[in-house]
Short mmCIF file of C-alpha atoms in Angstrom, two decimals:
data_model
loop_
_atom_site.label_atom_id
_atom_site.label_comp_id
_atom_site.label_asym_id
_atom_site.label_seq_id
_atom_site.Cartn_x
_atom_site.Cartn_y
_atom_site.Cartn_z
CA GLY A 1 -0.69 -12.96 10.93
CA GLU A 2 -2.37 -10.25 8.95
CA ASN A 3 -5.05 -8.41 10.46
CA VAL A 4 -7.60 -5.84 9.24
CA GLU A 5 -9.46 -3.69 11.50
CA GLN A 6 -12.95 -2.17 10.38
CA HIS A 7 -14.69 0.80 11.85
CA PRO A 8 -17.35 1.66 12.80
CA SER A 9 -19.19 -1.81 14.06
CA THR A 10 -22.46 -0.33 13.71
CA LEU A 11 -23.60 2.87 11.61
CA SER A 12 -27.03 4.44 11.57
CA VAL A 13 -27.83 7.01 8.90
CA GLN A 14 -31.07 8.96 7.54
CA GLU A 15 -32.08 7.93 4.11
CA GLY A 16 -30.44 10.09 1.62
CA ASP A 17 -27.17 10.63 3.80
CA SER A 18 -23.73 9.36 3.16
CA ALA A 19 -22.13 6.62 4.81
CA VAL A 20 -18.50 5.77 5.19
CA ILE A 21 -16.75 2.46 6.61
CA LYS A 22 -13.04 2.58 6.84
CA CYS A 23 -10.34 -0.41 7.11
CA THR A 24 -6.86 -0.48 7.88
CA TYR A 25 -4.25 -3.21 7.53
CA SER A 26 -0.87 -3.76 8.28
CA ASP A 27 0.76 -6.10 5.54
CA SER A 28 1.91 -3.79 2.57
CA ALA A 29 2.19 -6.74 0.30
CA SER A 30 -1.60 -7.09 -0.17
CA ASN A 31 -2.85 -5.57 -3.48
CA TYR A 32 -6.42 -6.66 -3.91
CA PHE A 33 -9.13 -5.10 -1.45
CA PRO A 34 -12.95 -6.22 -1.95
CA TRP A 35 -15.85 -5.41 0.00
CA TYR A 36 -18.60 -7.62 0.47
CA LYS A 37 -22.65 -7.14 1.48
CA GLN A 38 -24.75 -9.55 3.52
CA GLU A 39 -28.09 -8.59 3.64
CA LEU A 40 -30.00 -10.22 6.73
CA GLY A 41 -30.39 -14.07 6.15
CA LYS A 42 -28.47 -13.89 2.87
CA ARG A 43 -24.79 -14.80 1.73
CA PRO A 44 -22.01 -12.24 1.49
CA GLN A 45 -21.97 -10.99 -2.05
CA LEU A 46 -19.15 -8.62 -3.60
CA ILE A 47 -20.09 -5.11 -4.26
CA ILE A 48 -16.86 -3.50 -5.38
CA ASP A 49 -13.25 -4.05 -5.22
CA ILE A 50 -10.11 -2.14 -5.85
CA ARG A 51 -6.64 -3.22 -6.97
CA SER A 52 -3.35 -1.47 -5.63
CA ASN A 53 -2.68 0.09 -9.05
CA VAL A 54 -5.72 2.79 -8.76
CA GLY A 55 -6.65 5.18 -5.71
CA GLU A 56 -10.34 5.29 -6.13
CA LYS A 57 -12.99 3.49 -8.03
CA LYS A 58 -16.77 4.20 -8.31
CA ASP A 59 -19.80 2.08 -9.27
CA GLN A 60 -22.82 4.44 -9.34
CA ARG A 61 -23.47 5.42 -5.35
CA ILE A 62 -20.73 3.40 -4.09
CA ALA A 63 -16.97 4.21 -4.31
CA VAL A 64 -13.94 2.69 -2.73
CA THR A 65 -10.81 4.56 -1.88
CA LEU A 66 -7.35 3.04 -1.26
CA ASN A 67 -4.41 4.78 0.43
CA LYS A 68 -1.52 2.16 0.20
CA THR A 69 0.88 4.71 1.92
CA ALA A 70 -1.37 4.84 5.05
CA LYS A 71 -2.81 1.50 4.82
CA HIS A 72 -6.09 2.13 4.65
CA PHE A 73 -9.28 1.95 2.32
CA SER A 74 -12.77 2.89 2.77
CA LEU A 75 -16.34 2.42 1.37
CA HIS A 76 -18.43 5.29 0.51
CA ILE A 77 -22.14 5.07 0.08
CA THR A 78 -23.95 8.05 -1.05
CA GLU A 79 -27.84 8.95 -1.29
CA THR A 80 -28.11 5.89 1.26
CA GLN A 81 -31.58 3.97 0.58
CA PRO A 82 -33.16 1.57 2.81
CA GLU A 83 -32.17 -1.37 0.71
CA ASP A 84 -28.58 -0.62 1.69
CA SER A 85 -29.24 -1.54 5.23
CA ALA A 86 -26.90 -4.76 5.73
CA VAL A 87 -23.52 -5.93 6.93
CA TYR A 88 -20.68 -4.84 5.10
CA PHE A 89 -17.08 -6.55 5.10
CA CYS A 90 -13.97 -5.24 3.76
CA ALA A 91 -11.27 -7.86 2.88
CA LEU A 92 -7.81 -7.96 1.61
CA LEU A 93 -5.86 -10.69 -0.57
CA ASN A 94 -3.32 -12.35 1.45
CA THR A 95 -1.48 -15.39 -0.07
CA ASP A 96 -4.50 -16.72 -2.27
CA LYS A 97 -6.89 -15.99 0.70
CA LEU A 98 -9.15 -13.35 1.61
CA ILE A 99 -8.83 -11.72 5.33
CA PHE A 100 -12.18 -10.27 6.34
CA GLY A 101 -12.79 -7.38 8.64
CA THR A 102 -15.10 -7.70 11.62
CA GLY A 103 -18.08 -6.24 9.55
CA THR A 104 -20.09 -2.90 9.92
CA ARG A 105 -23.82 -3.11 10.38
CA LEU A 106 -25.34 -0.32 8.37
CA GLN A 107 -29.08 0.72 9.18
CA VAL A 108 -30.38 3.24 6.74
CA PHE A 109 -34.01 4.70 8.36
CA PRO A 110 -36.61 6.05 6.09
CA GLU B 1 -27.56 -17.81 -6.55
CA THR B 2 -27.14 -21.56 -7.73
CA GLY B 3 -23.49 -21.33 -8.38
CA VAL B 4 -22.48 -22.78 -4.55
CA THR B 5 -24.94 -24.95 -2.89
CA GLN B 6 -24.69 -26.44 0.65
CA THR B 7 -26.63 -29.00 2.62
CA PRO B 8 -28.41 -29.27 4.94
CA ARG B 9 -29.47 -25.54 5.24
CA HIS B 10 -30.46 -26.46 8.83
CA LEU B 11 -28.93 -28.82 11.17
CA VAL B 12 -29.66 -29.57 15.10
CA MET B 13 -27.47 -32.20 16.86
CA GLY B 14 -26.30 -33.52 20.24
CA MET B 15 -22.97 -33.35 21.45
CA THR B 16 -22.29 -36.98 20.79
CA ASN B 17 -23.43 -37.02 17.50
CA LYS B 18 -21.59 -37.29 14.06
CA LYS B 19 -22.63 -35.42 11.07
CA SER B 20 -21.56 -33.77 7.73
CA LEU B 21 -21.86 -30.68 6.13
CA LYS B 22 -21.83 -30.74 2.27
CA CYS B 23 -20.81 -28.04 -0.33
CA GLU B 24 -20.74 -28.12 -4.06
CA GLN B 25 -19.61 -25.50 -6.58
CA HIS B 26 -20.90 -25.49 -10.15
CA LEU B 27 -18.40 -22.40 -11.07
CA GLY B 28 -15.16 -24.68 -12.24
CA HIS B 29 -13.30 -22.77 -9.32
CA ASN B 30 -9.96 -24.27 -8.09
CA ALA B 31 -10.28 -23.28 -4.25
CA MET B 32 -12.84 -23.97 -1.78
CA TYR B 33 -13.29 -22.54 1.84
CA TRP B 34 -15.10 -23.17 4.95
CA TYR B 35 -15.96 -20.09 7.33
CA LYS B 36 -17.67 -20.05 10.69
CA GLN B 37 -20.04 -17.12 11.02
CA SER B 38 -21.11 -15.99 14.62
CA ALA B 39 -21.96 -12.82 16.71
CA LYS B 40 -18.59 -13.08 18.08
CA LYS B 41 -16.32 -13.51 14.88
CA PRO B 42 -18.54 -12.59 11.97
CA LEU B 43 -16.63 -14.08 9.12
CA GLU B 44 -13.82 -16.58 10.48
CA LEU B 45 -11.95 -18.64 8.07
CA MET B 46 -11.59 -22.42 8.93
CA PHE B 47 -10.03 -24.00 6.04
CA VAL B 48 -8.86 -23.54 2.55
CA TYR B 49 -8.56 -26.02 -0.22
CA ASN B 50 -6.57 -24.94 -3.09
CA PHE B 51 -6.41 -27.61 -6.12
CA LYS B 52 -7.88 -30.08 -3.65
CA GLU B 53 -5.09 -29.80 -1.15
CA GLN B 54 -5.64 -28.31 2.01
CA THR B 55 -3.50 -25.17 2.36
CA GLU B 56 -4.82 -23.63 5.61
CA ASN B 57 -5.98 -24.73 8.90
CA ASN B 58 -6.84 -21.92 11.07
CA SER B 59 -6.29 -23.62 14.34
CA VAL B 60 -9.67 -25.36 13.94
CA PRO B 61 -10.28 -28.05 16.82
CA SER B 62 -10.00 -31.54 15.74
CA ARG B 63 -13.61 -32.09 16.26
CA PHE B 64 -14.11 -30.35 12.86
CA SER B 65 -12.52 -32.58 9.83
CA PRO B 66 -12.56 -31.32 6.40
CA GLU B 67 -12.36 -33.30 3.09
CA CYS B 68 -12.14 -32.22 -0.16
CA PRO B 69 -12.41 -35.28 -2.77
CA ASN B 70 -12.43 -33.02 -5.79
CA SER B 71 -12.55 -29.34 -7.01
CA SER B 72 -16.14 -29.18 -6.94
CA HIS B 73 -17.01 -30.80 -3.73
CA LEU B 74 -16.14 -29.77 -0.13
CA PHE B 75 -17.26 -31.65 3.05
CA LEU B 76 -17.19 -30.70 6.97
CA HIS B 77 -17.12 -33.60 9.00
CA LEU B 78 -18.47 -32.78 12.82
CA HIS B 79 -18.31 -34.70 15.68
CA THR B 80 -18.62 -34.38 19.70
CA LEU B 81 -19.42 -30.93 19.03
CA GLN B 82 -19.75 -28.07 21.83
CA PRO B 83 -22.61 -25.84 22.13
CA GLU B 84 -20.37 -22.93 21.26
CA ASP B 85 -19.92 -24.50 17.80
CA SER B 86 -23.47 -23.26 17.14
CA ALA B 87 -23.10 -21.04 14.20
CA LEU B 88 -23.67 -20.27 10.51
CA TYR B 89 -21.18 -22.35 8.42
CA LEU B 90 -20.47 -20.85 5.17
CA CYS B 91 -18.64 -22.44 2.12
CA ALA B 92 -17.10 -20.39 -0.45
CA SER B 93 -15.38 -20.93 -3.99
CA SER B 94 -12.82 -18.64 -5.67
CA GLN B 95 -10.55 -19.21 -8.85
CA VAL B 96 -7.06 -18.37 -7.32
CA GLY B 97 -4.78 -16.71 -9.85
CA SER B 98 -7.51 -15.02 -11.48
CA SER B 99 -10.31 -12.90 -10.21
CA TYR B 100 -10.24 -13.79 -6.29
CA GLU B 101 -13.82 -13.19 -5.87
CA GLN B 102 -15.40 -15.42 -3.44
CA TYR B 103 -18.76 -16.73 -4.08
CA PHE B 104 -20.53 -17.94 -1.03
CA GLY B 105 -22.95 -20.50 -0.51
CA PRO B 106 -26.33 -20.05 1.48
CA GLY B 107 -24.76 -21.48 4.38
CA THR B 108 -25.75 -24.37 7.26
CA ARG B 109 -27.25 -23.02 10.42
CA LEU B 110 -25.81 -25.47 12.80
CA THR B 111 -27.17 -25.81 16.39
CA VAL B 112 -25.70 -28.08 19.04
CA THR B 113 -27.57 -28.76 22.08
#
């Protein structure tokens, strides 16, 4: 079945630095790629998503890029803040269900 | 944060017990999901119900038995579980054919002793 690889599994950055998380996939039919954030003790929540008809989408300090040819998409967080510390999951849509990556634990140190 | 609710929030059960987890969504969605979250597999899809019909069963052991009586309610019946089944069980709902955004419940923290 479809598989999503996510890297890195952990990421530590200094406050104010940028963070990049990358996911690769194999099914070229996927056309919807969301990112979820799960803070400690809370439920995962959608933070940004992108559809295959665009290459980049930005929402304030977060952006997602998609390269359909190379089958990878990335989450970019600029000017990181301590409240960005969480586990981030990439996902893709596969026949009406989401396939999630293995998660990246981001720690932002003040 | 009240769109998807789950009860109980915490559950401790012995390996011979039978218990049920409940999920309810108030968003008018047409699909509901059960996920298992543990340190080994952060978000593992277990079951999918689309318009009350089970469309996915990801090789889940038969000691987990889902039930979806209507599009707003989802149950996970548990019996003769193993200690390795201890995990956070998350329910989610979405509108298939529309936005596909999944709304998660707060989860049930299950401990099997």
